[in-house]
PDB file of C-alpha atoms in Angstrom:
ATOM      1  CA  MET A   1      -4.257  29.682   4.258  1.00  0.00           C
ATOM      2  CA  LYS A   2      -1.191  32.103   4.667  1.00  0.00           C
ATOM      3  CA  MET A   3       1.916  31.447   6.545  1.00  0.00           C
ATOM      4  CA  GLY A   4       3.788  34.540   8.190  1.00  0.00           C
ATOM      5  CA  GLU A   5       6.129  36.272   6.293  1.00  0.00           C
ATOM      6  CA  SER A   6       8.547  35.638   9.132  1.00  0.00           C
ATOM      7  CA  VAL A   7       9.024  32.035   7.840  1.00  0.00           C
ATOM      8  CA  GLU A   8      10.544  33.603   4.565  1.00  0.00           C
ATOM      9  CA  TRP A   9      12.911  35.657   6.928  1.00  0.00           C
ATOM     10  CA  THR A  10      13.757  32.586   9.074  1.00  0.00           C
ATOM     11  CA  LEU A  11      14.587  30.322   6.435  1.00  0.00           C
ATOM     12  CA  HIS A  12      16.713  32.701   4.393  1.00  0.00           C
ATOM     13  CA  CYS A  13      18.676  33.360   7.717  1.00  0.00           C
ATOM     14  CA  ALA A  14      19.281  29.525   8.613  1.00  0.00           C
ATOM     15  CA  THR A  15      20.637  29.495   4.984  1.00  0.00           C
ATOM     16  CA  VAL A  16      23.021  32.613   5.911  1.00  0.00           C
ATOM     17  CA  LEU A  17      24.072  31.018   9.018  1.00  0.00           C
ATOM     18  CA  ALA A  18      24.816  27.607   7.189  1.00  0.00           C
ATOM     19  CA  ALA A  19      27.330  29.619   5.082  1.00  0.00           C
ATOM     20  CA  LEU A  20      29.339  30.555   8.407  1.00  0.00           C
ATOM     21  CA  PRO A  21      32.730  28.967   9.325  1.00  0.00           C
ATOM     22  CA  ASP A  22      32.951  26.519  12.188  1.00  0.00           C
ATOM     23  CA  GLY A  23      32.571  28.538  15.472  1.00  0.00           C
ATOM     24  CA  ALA A  24      31.528  31.890  13.650  1.00  0.00           C
ATOM     25  CA  VAL A  25      28.272  33.940  14.645  1.00  0.00           C
ATOM     26  CA  LEU A  26      26.469  36.686  13.328  1.00  0.00           C
ATOM     27  CA  PRO A  27      24.777  39.163  15.118  1.00  0.00           C
ATOM     28  CA  ALA A  28      20.740  39.362  14.713  1.00  0.00           C
ATOM     29  CA  SER A  29      21.611  43.368  13.509  1.00  0.00           C
ATOM     30  CA  ALA A  30      23.612  41.855  10.615  1.00  0.00           C
ATOM     31  CA  LEU A  31      20.929  39.250   9.943  1.00  0.00           C
ATOM     32  CA  ALA A  32      18.375  41.796   9.570  1.00  0.00           C
ATOM     33  CA  GLU A  33      20.505  44.143   7.492  1.00  0.00           C
ATOM     34  CA  PHE A  34      21.296  41.263   4.868  1.00  0.00           C
ATOM     35  CA  HIS A  35      17.782  40.866   4.178  1.00  0.00           C
ATOM     36  CA  ASP A  36      16.663  44.162   4.553  1.00  0.00           C
ATOM     37  CA  ILE A  37      13.951  43.397   7.175  1.00  0.00           C
ATOM     38  CA  SER A  38      13.152  44.612  10.924  1.00  0.00           C
ATOM     39  CA  GLU A  39      15.864  43.538  13.606  1.00  0.00           C
ATOM     40  CA  SER A  40      12.988  43.860  16.320  1.00  0.00           C
ATOM     41  CA  TYR A  41      10.639  41.840  14.457  1.00  0.00           C
ATOM     42  CA  LEU A  42      13.370  39.215  13.508  1.00  0.00           C
ATOM     43  CA  LEU A  43      14.447  38.606  16.925  1.00  0.00           C
ATOM     44  CA  LYS A  44      11.437  37.128  17.737  1.00  0.00           C
ATOM     45  CA  GLN A  45      11.636  34.551  15.148  1.00  0.00           C
ATOM     46  CA  LEU A  46      15.598  33.871  16.273  1.00  0.00           C
ATOM     47  CA  ARG A  47      14.494  33.420  19.844  1.00  0.00           C
ATOM     48  CA  ALA A  48      11.978  30.979  18.637  1.00  0.00           C
ATOM     49  CA  MET A  49      14.417  29.092  16.376  1.00  0.00           C
ATOM     50  CA  THR A  50      16.918  29.010  19.444  1.00  0.00           C
ATOM     51  CA  ALA A  51      14.306  27.872  22.026  1.00  0.00           C
ATOM     52  CA  ALA A  52      13.489  24.932  19.273  1.00  0.00           C
ATOM     53  CA  GLY A  53      17.124  23.791  19.682  1.00  0.00           C
ATOM     54  CA  LEU A  54      17.874  24.813  15.976  1.00  0.00           C
ATOM     55  CA  PHE A  55      19.874  27.974  16.187  1.00  0.00           C
ATOM     56  CA  ALA A  56      22.398  28.692  19.366  1.00  0.00           C
ATOM     57  CA  SER A  57      22.583  32.452  20.774  1.00  0.00           C
ATOM     58  CA  ILE A  58      26.061  33.366  21.979  1.00  0.00           C
ATOM     59  CA  PRO A  59      25.766  36.135  24.478  1.00  0.00           C
ATOM     60  CA  GLY A  60      28.212  39.138  24.644  1.00  0.00           C
ATOM     61  CA  PRO A  61      29.672  41.937  22.948  1.00  0.00           C
ATOM     62  CA  LYS A  62      31.075  39.355  20.218  1.00  0.00           C
ATOM     63  CA  GLY A  63      28.022  36.988  20.478  1.00  0.00           C
ATOM     64  CA  GLY A  64      25.553  36.086  17.708  1.00  0.00           C
ATOM     65  CA  TYR A  65      23.555  33.613  16.624  1.00  0.00           C
ATOM     66  CA  ARG A  66      25.057  30.224  14.673  1.00  0.00           C
ATOM     67  CA  LEU A  67      23.188  27.334  13.854  1.00  0.00           C
ATOM     68  CA  ALA A  68      22.924  24.457  16.690  1.00  0.00           C
ATOM     69  CA  ARG A  69      23.392  21.552  14.709  1.00  0.00           C
ATOM     70  CA  GLN A  70      24.627  20.381  11.487  1.00  0.00           C
ATOM     71  CA  PRO A  71      22.670  21.830   8.204  1.00  0.00           C
ATOM     72  CA  GLU A  72      22.068  18.375   7.355  1.00  0.00           C
ATOM     73  CA  ALA A  73      20.387  17.880  10.498  1.00  0.00           C
ATOM     74  CA  ILE A  74      18.033  20.379  10.026  1.00  0.00           C
ATOM     75  CA  SER A  75      14.772  20.155   7.690  1.00  0.00           C
ATOM     76  CA  LEU A  76      12.808  22.664   6.445  1.00  0.00           C
ATOM     77  CA  LEU A  77       9.755  21.269   8.356  1.00  0.00           C
ATOM     78  CA  ASP A  78      11.962  21.873  11.570  1.00  0.00           C
ATOM     79  CA  ILE A  79      12.443  25.800  10.858  1.00  0.00           C
ATOM     80  CA  VAL A  80       8.720  25.972   9.731  1.00  0.00           C
ATOM     81  CA  LEU A  81       7.188  24.387  12.770  1.00  0.00           C
ATOM     82  CA  ALA A  82       9.609  26.327  15.311  1.00  0.00           C
ATOM     83  CA  VAL A  83       8.311  29.274  13.502  1.00  0.00           C
ATOM     84  CA  GLU A  84       4.432  28.950  13.100  1.00  0.00           C
ATOM     85  CA  GLY A  85       4.018  26.425  15.475  1.00  0.00           C
ATOM     86  CA  ASP A  86       3.171  22.520  15.581  1.00  0.00           C
ATOM     87  CA  GLU A  87      -0.548  22.791  15.204  1.00  0.00           C
ATOM     88  CA  PRO A  88      -2.097  21.293  12.067  1.00  0.00           C
ATOM     89  CA  ALA A  89      -3.693  24.150   9.462  1.00  0.00           C
ATOM     90  CA  PHE A  90      -7.068  22.317   9.656  1.00  0.00           C
ATOM     91  CA  ARG A  91      -8.343  22.499  13.219  1.00  0.00           C
ATOM     92  CA  CYS A  92     -11.230  19.770  13.484  1.00  0.00           C
ATOM     93  CA  SER A  93     -13.820  21.312  16.066  1.00  0.00           C
ATOM     94  CA  GLU A  94     -15.861  18.365  15.730  1.00  0.00           C
ATOM     95  CA  ILE A  95     -18.723  19.861  14.544  1.00  0.00           C
ATOM     96  CA  ARG A  96     -20.248  16.875  13.512  1.00  0.00           C
ATOM     97  CA  LYS A  97     -21.130  16.220  17.059  1.00  0.00           C
ATOM     98  CA  CYS A  98     -23.189  19.534  17.031  1.00  0.00           C
ATOM     99  CA  GLY A  99     -26.770  20.150  16.232  1.00  0.00           C
ATOM    100  CA  PRO A 100     -29.658  18.042  15.896  1.00  0.00           C
ATOM    101  CA  THR A 101     -27.644  14.673  15.107  1.00  0.00           C
ATOM    102  CA  ALA A 102     -25.549  15.380  18.291  1.00  0.00           C
ATOM    103  CA  SER A 103     -25.439  11.810  19.867  1.00  0.00           C
ATOM    104  CA  SER A 104     -23.665  10.236  22.510  1.00  0.00           C
ATOM    105  CA  PRO A 105     -19.633  10.079  23.057  1.00  0.00           C
ATOM    106  CA  SER A 106     -19.974   6.467  21.644  1.00  0.00           C
ATOM    107  CA  ALA A 107     -21.576   7.436  18.293  1.00  0.00           C
ATOM    108  CA  TYR A 108     -18.069   9.115  17.647  1.00  0.00           C
ATOM    109  CA  SER A 109     -15.567   6.449  17.936  1.00  0.00           C
ATOM    110  CA  ALA A 110     -14.124   6.630  14.323  1.00  0.00           C
ATOM    111  CA  THR A 111     -12.478   9.835  13.636  1.00  0.00           C
ATOM    112  CA  CYS A 112     -14.181  12.210  11.167  1.00  0.00           C
ATOM    113  CA  ALA A 113     -13.133  11.433   7.896  1.00  0.00           C
ATOM    114  CA  ILE A 114     -13.041  15.454   6.949  1.00  0.00           C
ATOM    115  CA  HIS A 115     -10.458  15.584   9.581  1.00  0.00           C
ATOM    116  CA  ALA A 116      -8.507  12.403   8.386  1.00  0.00           C
ATOM    117  CA  ALA A 117      -8.363  13.807   4.781  1.00  0.00           C
ATOM    118  CA  MET A 118      -7.113  16.771   5.911  1.00  0.00           C
ATOM    119  CA  TRP A 119      -4.578  15.729   8.340  1.00  0.00           C
ATOM    120  CA  ASN A 120      -3.303  13.070   5.420  1.00  0.00           C
ATOM    121  CA  ALA A 121      -2.896  16.093   2.989  1.00  0.00           C
ATOM    122  CA  GLU A 122      -0.959  18.127   5.730  1.00  0.00           C
ATOM    123  CA  ARG A 123       1.026  14.857   6.508  1.00  0.00           C
ATOM    124  CA  SER A 124       2.205  14.800   2.406  1.00  0.00           C
ATOM    125  CA  TRP A 125       3.202  18.301   2.915  1.00  0.00           C
ATOM    126  CA  ARG A 126       5.145  17.687   6.095  1.00  0.00           C
ATOM    127  CA  ALA A 127       6.801  14.894   4.638  1.00  0.00           C
ATOM    128  CA  SER A 128       7.954  16.842   1.667  1.00  0.00           C
ATOM    129  CA  LEU A 129       9.587  19.285   4.090  1.00  0.00           C
ATOM    130  CA  ALA A 130      11.165  16.729   6.449  1.00  0.00           C
ATOM    131  CA  SER A 131      13.073  15.249   3.539  1.00  0.00           C
ATOM    132  CA  THR A 132      14.324  18.542   2.641  1.00  0.00           C
ATOM    133  CA  SER A 133      17.521  19.541   4.576  1.00  0.00           C
ATOM    134  CA  LEU A 134      19.072  22.770   5.273  1.00  0.00           C
ATOM    135  CA  SER A 135      22.250  21.693   3.412  1.00  0.00           C
ATOM    136  CA  GLU A 136      20.635  20.529   0.326  1.00  0.00           C
ATOM    137  CA  ILE A 137      18.922  24.126   0.314  1.00  0.00           C
ATOM    138  CA  THR A 138      22.476  25.724   0.619  1.00  0.00           C
ATOM    139  CA  ARG A 139      23.625  23.636  -1.926  1.00  0.00           C
ATOM    140  CA  ARG A 140      21.016  24.839  -4.298  1.00  0.00           C
ATOM    141  CA  ILE A 141      21.284  28.223  -3.545  1.00  0.00           C
ATOM    142  CA  GLY A 142      25.148  28.109  -3.749  1.00  0.00           C
ATOM    143  CA  ARG A 143      24.722  26.602  -7.365  1.00  0.00           C
ATOM    144  CA  SER A 144      22.572  29.297  -8.467  1.00  0.00           C
ATOM    145  CA  LEU A 145      24.568  32.604  -7.133  1.00  0.00           C
ATOM    146  CA  SER A 146      25.692  35.082  -9.940  1.00  0.00           C
ATOM    147  CA  ALA A 147      29.220  35.968  -9.533  1.00  0.00           C
ATOM    148  CA  GLU A 148      28.385  39.660  -8.741  1.00  0.00           C
ATOM    149  CA  VAL A 149      25.876  38.412  -5.646  1.00  0.00           C
ATOM    150  CA  ARG A 150      28.562  35.847  -4.640  1.00  0.00           C
ATOM    151  CA  ALA A 151      31.283  38.750  -4.517  1.00  0.00           C
ATOM    152  CA  LYS A 152      29.080  41.193  -2.554  1.00  0.00           C
ATOM    153  CA  ALA A 153      28.088  38.282  -0.034  1.00  0.00           C
ATOM    154  CA  GLN A 154      32.006  37.480   0.277  1.00  0.00           C
ATOM    155  CA  VAL A 155      32.751  41.329   0.986  1.00  0.00           C
ATOM    156  CA  TRP A 156      29.765  41.386   3.360  1.00  0.00           C
ATOM    157  CA  PHE A 157      30.441  38.328   5.153  1.00  0.00           C
ATOM    158  CA  THR A 158      34.244  39.207   5.812  1.00  0.00           C
ATOM    159  CA  ALA A 159      33.121  42.580   7.594  1.00  0.00           C
ATOM    160  CA  ASN A 160      30.306  41.291   9.693  1.00  0.00           C
ATOM    161  CA  VAL A 161      31.407  37.581  10.916  1.00  0.00           C
ATOM    162  CA  ARG A 162      32.382  37.260  14.126  1.00  0.00           C
ATOM    163  CA  ALA A 163      34.973  34.189  15.105  1.00  0.00           C
TER     164      ALA A 163
ATOM    165  CA  MET B   1      -0.248  28.453   9.620  1.00  0.00           C
ATOM    166  CA  LYS B   2      -4.084  28.270  10.009  1.00  0.00           C
ATOM    167  CA  MET B   3      -6.745  27.579   8.022  1.00  0.00           C
ATOM    168  CA  GLY B   4     -10.278  29.597   8.836  1.00  0.00           C
ATOM    169  CA  GLU B   5     -12.685  27.699  10.980  1.00  0.00           C
ATOM    170  CA  SER B   6     -15.149  28.001   7.907  1.00  0.00           C
ATOM    171  CA  VAL B   7     -13.388  25.403   5.695  1.00  0.00           C
ATOM    172  CA  GLU B   8     -14.368  22.997   8.311  1.00  0.00           C
ATOM    173  CA  TRP B   9     -18.229  24.353   7.991  1.00  0.00           C
ATOM    174  CA  THR B  10     -17.991  24.689   4.014  1.00  0.00           C
ATOM    175  CA  LEU B  11     -16.491  20.860   3.846  1.00  0.00           C
ATOM    176  CA  HIS B  12     -19.104  19.345   6.489  1.00  0.00           C
ATOM    177  CA  CYS B  13     -21.837  21.491   4.130  1.00  0.00           C
ATOM    178  CA  ALA B  14     -20.747  19.823   1.225  1.00  0.00           C
ATOM    179  CA  THR B  15     -21.088  16.521   2.594  1.00  0.00           C
ATOM    180  CA  VAL B  16     -24.725  17.152   3.546  1.00  0.00           C
ATOM    181  CA  LEU B  17     -25.828  18.738   0.124  1.00  0.00           C
ATOM    182  CA  ALA B  18     -24.015  15.375  -1.122  1.00  0.00           C
ATOM    183  CA  ALA B  19     -26.674  13.534   0.726  1.00  0.00           C
ATOM    184  CA  LEU B  20     -29.392  15.580  -1.010  1.00  0.00           C
ATOM    185  CA  PRO B  21     -31.726  13.568  -3.380  1.00  0.00           C
ATOM    186  CA  ASP B  22     -31.725  14.495  -6.961  1.00  0.00           C
ATOM    187  CA  GLY B  23     -32.851  18.361  -7.743  1.00  0.00           C
ATOM    188  CA  ALA B  24     -33.818  18.643  -3.959  1.00  0.00           C
ATOM    189  CA  VAL B  25     -32.151  21.743  -1.979  1.00  0.00           C
ATOM    190  CA  LEU B  26     -31.304  22.776   1.600  1.00  0.00           C
ATOM    191  CA  PRO B  27     -31.602  26.429   2.653  1.00  0.00           C
ATOM    192  CA  ALA B  28     -28.828  28.288   4.212  1.00  0.00           C
ATOM    193  CA  SER B  29     -30.538  28.454   7.640  1.00  0.00           C
ATOM    194  CA  ALA B  30     -30.974  24.367   7.802  1.00  0.00           C
ATOM    195  CA  LEU B  31     -27.334  23.976   6.800  1.00  0.00           C
ATOM    196  CA  ALA B  32     -26.588  26.672   9.822  1.00  0.00           C
ATOM    197  CA  GLU B  33     -28.618  24.565  12.040  1.00  0.00           C
ATOM    198  CA  PHE B  34     -27.499  21.135  11.229  1.00  0.00           C
ATOM    199  CA  HIS B  35     -23.724  22.152  12.273  1.00  0.00           C
ATOM    200  CA  ASP B  36     -24.965  24.886  14.879  1.00  0.00           C
ATOM    201  CA  ILE B  37     -22.950  27.659  13.312  1.00  0.00           C
ATOM    202  CA  SER B  38     -23.911  31.153  12.429  1.00  0.00           C
ATOM    203  CA  GLU B  39     -26.211  31.479   9.199  1.00  0.00           C
ATOM    204  CA  SER B  40     -24.800  34.567   8.568  1.00  0.00           C
ATOM    205  CA  TYR B  41     -21.226  33.588   8.942  1.00  0.00           C
ATOM    206  CA  LEU B  42     -21.770  30.470   6.844  1.00  0.00           C
ATOM    207  CA  LEU B  43     -23.504  32.568   3.971  1.00  0.00           C
ATOM    208  CA  LYS B  44     -20.314  34.236   2.918  1.00  0.00           C
ATOM    209  CA  GLN B  45     -18.839  30.669   2.325  1.00  0.00           C
ATOM    210  CA  LEU B  46     -22.048  29.353   0.370  1.00  0.00           C
ATOM    211  CA  ARG B  47     -21.685  32.861  -1.740  1.00  0.00           C
ATOM    212  CA  ALA B  48     -17.986  31.529  -2.414  1.00  0.00           C
ATOM    213  CA  MET B  49     -19.003  27.940  -3.315  1.00  0.00           C
ATOM    214  CA  THR B  50     -21.460  28.912  -5.644  1.00  0.00           C
ATOM    215  CA  ALA B  51     -18.934  31.482  -7.020  1.00  0.00           C
ATOM    216  CA  ALA B  52     -16.475  28.499  -7.615  1.00  0.00           C
ATOM    217  CA  GLY B  53     -19.207  26.565  -9.329  1.00  0.00           C
ATOM    218  CA  LEU B  54     -19.425  24.056  -6.636  1.00  0.00           C
ATOM    219  CA  PHE B  55     -22.613  24.869  -5.275  1.00  0.00           C
ATOM    220  CA  ALA B  56     -25.750  26.192  -7.013  1.00  0.00           C
ATOM    221  CA  SER B  57     -27.866  28.332  -5.241  1.00  0.00           C
ATOM    222  CA  ILE B  58     -31.579  27.993  -6.154  1.00  0.00           C
ATOM    223  CA  PRO B  59     -33.743  31.515  -5.217  1.00  0.00           C
ATOM    224  CA  GLY B  60     -37.351  31.837  -4.178  1.00  0.00           C
ATOM    225  CA  PRO B  61     -39.355  30.850  -0.751  1.00  0.00           C
ATOM    226  CA  LYS B  62     -38.627  27.116  -2.141  1.00  0.00           C
ATOM    227  CA  GLY B  63     -34.840  27.740  -2.817  1.00  0.00           C
ATOM    228  CA  GLY B  64     -31.751  26.702  -1.379  1.00  0.00           C
ATOM    229  CA  TYR B  65     -28.611  25.174  -1.963  1.00  0.00           C
ATOM    230  CA  ARG B  66     -27.678  21.896  -3.645  1.00  0.00           C
ATOM    231  CA  LEU B  67     -24.584  21.006  -5.501  1.00  0.00           C
ATOM    232  CA  ALA B  68     -23.590  22.140  -8.908  1.00  0.00           C
ATOM    233  CA  ARG B  69     -21.562  19.083  -9.779  1.00  0.00           C
ATOM    234  CA  GLN B  70     -22.084  15.335  -8.992  1.00  0.00           C
ATOM    235  CA  PRO B  71     -19.708  14.708  -5.657  1.00  0.00           C
ATOM    236  CA  GLU B  72     -17.476  12.556  -7.621  1.00  0.00           C
ATOM    237  CA  ALA B  73     -16.589  15.445  -9.886  1.00  0.00           C
ATOM    238  CA  ILE B  74     -15.818  17.708  -6.818  1.00  0.00           C
ATOM    239  CA  SER B  75     -12.343  17.311  -4.804  1.00  0.00           C
ATOM    240  CA  LEU B  76     -11.673  18.547  -1.506  1.00  0.00           C
ATOM    241  CA  LEU B  77      -8.905  21.023  -2.904  1.00  0.00           C
ATOM    242  CA  ASP B  78     -12.108  22.733  -4.839  1.00  0.00           C
ATOM    243  CA  ILE B  79     -13.654  23.368  -1.741  1.00  0.00           C
ATOM    244  CA  VAL B  80     -10.664  24.327   0.179  1.00  0.00           C
ATOM    245  CA  LEU B  81      -9.142  26.778  -2.508  1.00  0.00           C
ATOM    246  CA  ALA B  82     -12.969  28.138  -2.906  1.00  0.00           C
ATOM    247  CA  VAL B  83     -13.144  28.881   0.708  1.00  0.00           C
ATOM    248  CA  GLU B  84      -9.267  30.254   1.263  1.00  0.00           C
ATOM    249  CA  GLY B  85      -8.433  31.611  -1.857  1.00  0.00           C
ATOM    250  CA  ASP B  86      -5.662  29.937  -4.606  1.00  0.00           C
ATOM    251  CA  GLU B  87      -2.633  31.560  -3.116  1.00  0.00           C
ATOM    252  CA  PRO B  88      -0.056  29.182  -1.706  1.00  0.00           C
ATOM    253  CA  ALA B  89       0.545  29.624   2.040  1.00  0.00           C
ATOM    254  CA  PHE B  90       3.987  30.429   1.181  1.00  0.00           C
ATOM    255  CA  ARG B  91       4.299  33.788  -0.060  1.00  0.00           C
ATOM    256  CA  CYS B  92       8.056  34.746  -1.792  1.00  0.00           C
ATOM    257  CA  SER B  93       8.513  38.202  -1.509  1.00  0.00           C
ATOM    258  CA  GLU B  94      12.287  37.611  -2.776  1.00  0.00           C
ATOM    259  CA  ILE B  95      13.871  39.215   0.280  1.00  0.00           C
ATOM    260  CA  ARG B  96      17.087  37.481  -1.275  1.00  0.00           C
ATOM    261  CA  LYS B  97      17.259  40.557  -3.609  1.00  0.00           C
ATOM    262  CA  CYS B  98      17.555  42.998  -0.917  1.00  0.00           C
ATOM    263  CA  GLY B  99      20.337  43.969   1.572  1.00  0.00           C
ATOM    264  CA  PRO B 100      23.930  44.249   0.710  1.00  0.00           C
ATOM    265  CA  THR B 101      23.975  41.616  -2.205  1.00  0.00           C
ATOM    266  CA  ALA B 102      21.415  43.303  -4.237  1.00  0.00           C
ATOM    267  CA  SER B 103      22.344  42.922  -7.814  1.00  0.00           C
ATOM    268  CA  SER B 104      20.969  43.419 -11.257  1.00  0.00           C
ATOM    269  CA  PRO B 105      17.818  41.436 -12.462  1.00  0.00           C
ATOM    270  CA  SER B 106      19.795  39.181 -14.379  1.00  0.00           C
ATOM    271  CA  ALA B 107      21.435  37.734 -11.192  1.00  0.00           C
ATOM    272  CA  TYR B 108      18.065  36.157 -10.355  1.00  0.00           C
ATOM    273  CA  SER B 109      16.985  33.997 -13.313  1.00  0.00           C
ATOM    274  CA  ALA B 110      17.001  30.792 -11.066  1.00  0.00           C
ATOM    275  CA  THR B 111      13.888  30.859  -8.884  1.00  0.00           C
ATOM    276  CA  CYS B 112      14.819  30.914  -5.249  1.00  0.00           C
ATOM    277  CA  ALA B 113      15.662  27.593  -3.767  1.00  0.00           C
ATOM    278  CA  ILE B 114      13.376  28.199  -0.901  1.00  0.00           C
ATOM    279  CA  HIS B 115      10.456  29.195  -2.797  1.00  0.00           C
ATOM    280  CA  ALA B 116      10.679  26.044  -5.124  1.00  0.00           C
ATOM    281  CA  ALA B 117      11.040  23.696  -2.049  1.00  0.00           C
ATOM    282  CA  MET B 118       8.161  25.434  -0.546  1.00  0.00           C
ATOM    283  CA  TRP B 119       6.061  25.539  -3.353  1.00  0.00           C
ATOM    284  CA  ASN B 120       7.122  21.270  -4.002  1.00  0.00           C
ATOM    285  CA  ALA B 121       5.607  20.886  -0.329  1.00  0.00           C
ATOM    286  CA  GLU B 122       2.429  22.996  -1.420  1.00  0.00           C
ATOM    287  CA  ARG B 123       1.852  20.744  -4.329  1.00  0.00           C
ATOM    288  CA  SER B 124       2.200  17.340  -2.635  1.00  0.00           C
ATOM    289  CA  TRP B 125      -0.420  18.837  -0.121  1.00  0.00           C
ATOM    290  CA  ARG B 126      -2.630  19.796  -2.989  1.00  0.00           C
ATOM    291  CA  ALA B 127      -2.300  16.852  -5.155  1.00  0.00           C
ATOM    292  CA  SER B 128      -3.503  14.540  -1.889  1.00  0.00           C
ATOM    293  CA  LEU B 129      -6.430  17.061  -1.380  1.00  0.00           C
ATOM    294  CA  ALA B 130      -7.326  16.908  -5.441  1.00  0.00           C
ATOM    295  CA  SER B 131      -7.060  13.129  -5.347  1.00  0.00           C
ATOM    296  CA  THR B 132     -10.143  12.526  -2.586  1.00  0.00           C
ATOM    297  CA  SER B 133     -13.265  13.316  -4.151  1.00  0.00           C
ATOM    298  CA  LEU B 134     -16.455  14.658  -1.936  1.00  0.00           C
ATOM    299  CA  SER B 135     -18.071  11.465  -2.925  1.00  0.00           C
ATOM    300  CA  GLU B 136     -15.182   9.501  -1.470  1.00  0.00           C
ATOM    301  CA  ILE B 137     -15.635  11.501   1.619  1.00  0.00           C
ATOM    302  CA  THR B 138     -19.463  10.917   1.768  1.00  0.00           C
ATOM    303  CA  ARG B 139     -18.941   7.178   1.809  1.00  0.00           C
ATOM    304  CA  ARG B 140     -16.790   6.988   4.554  1.00  0.00           C
ATOM    305  CA  ILE B 141     -19.009   9.156   6.978  1.00  0.00           C
ATOM    306  CA  GLY B 142     -21.612   6.926   5.418  1.00  0.00           C
ATOM    307  CA  ARG B 143     -19.517   4.044   6.864  1.00  0.00           C
ATOM    308  CA  SER B 144     -18.647   5.553  10.280  1.00  0.00           C
ATOM    309  CA  LEU B 145     -22.316   6.761  11.245  1.00  0.00           C
ATOM    310  CA  SER B 146     -23.946   5.016  14.363  1.00  0.00           C
ATOM    311  CA  ALA B 147     -27.531   3.845  14.062  1.00  0.00           C
ATOM    312  CA  GLU B 148     -28.683   6.851  16.471  1.00  0.00           C
ATOM    313  CA  VAL B 149     -26.950   9.311  14.332  1.00  0.00           C
ATOM    314  CA  ARG B 150     -28.658   8.130  11.035  1.00  0.00           C
ATOM    315  CA  ALA B 151     -31.735   7.840  12.608  1.00  0.00           C
ATOM    316  CA  LYS B 152     -31.780  11.359  13.763  1.00  0.00           C
ATOM    317  CA  ALA B 153     -30.194  12.498  10.345  1.00  0.00           C
ATOM    318  CA  GLN B 154     -32.959  11.016   8.509  1.00  0.00           C
ATOM    319  CA  VAL B 155     -35.616  12.826  10.734  1.00  0.00           C
ATOM    320  CA  TRP B 156     -33.790  16.057  10.139  1.00  0.00           C
ATOM    321  CA  PHE B 157     -33.315  15.769   6.251  1.00  0.00           C
ATOM    322  CA  THR B 158     -37.175  14.588   5.970  1.00  0.00           C
ATOM    323  CA  ALA B 159     -38.469  18.096   7.977  1.00  0.00           C
ATOM    324  CA  ASN B 160     -35.894  20.338   5.996  1.00  0.00           C
ATOM    325  CA  VAL B 161     -35.459  18.992   2.592  1.00  0.00           C
ATOM    326  CA  ARG B 162     -36.821  20.858   0.012  1.00  0.00           C
ATOM    327  CA  ALA B 163     -37.762  18.941  -3.364  1.00  0.00           C
TER     328      ALA B 163
END
């Protein structure tokens, strides 16, 4: 089981956008540069985040991206599902209905116990991500930043943020 | 995020092996037939389960597979990790250390807050699967089997189980 690397990119981009002053935006090129990742690959994720109502895209030469909601109202689960899709990781194809014991549909009224247990585990995973807001993550990152990183980030934000 | 379909196959195979009498085995061809899946694809998973110490492979013309441990001592997590590998779904590539704020290693002594939160969620998922034993799943399946499926399974087991 593996998440795409773009989940990491998008989560980090969200924390950068959460640090912007009200009304300010960052262009995709700056978000890509900040993380040293490919802008063309990142654009796909930025569009997915905008489609999911998590990022807002402001067009034009002074445009860019900002959060579409307050960071308190965006959970890690919102971001992960926007990038990876909402389907559960375990996809039940109902193989219990195949082979030599295949029976009439009425024989399978109860959910497959394997399917139910796998979904139960995914629910725990989703609940953990849903209970963690982007604002909480940015607070934790803020507390852990060294003076050196903080100073470099301030210079970079001043040069790249669009009001 | 998506698990391979072979996780479903292997979990179902494990429940079939858990239903065997002591000392009995089922050949790979029978396990594949029971679920109407490809034997050659299934063999790869059966080997992974054997390598993980969950299934035992008995060689020879009367050979086949059985559980290597009691079903109480095998968790869903054991099986999922044997098939999918033990790496976390979210792989942190430390992109916080890249780009214009890149700093000396001492600036990153704290674990990345995003990495920590993603691992926390995976821990919840793993804990749920670890707390569900194969014996519990086979009990649940047993309770939900219709008389029709149960009768067909008995005929099939009688024809295929090797003592």
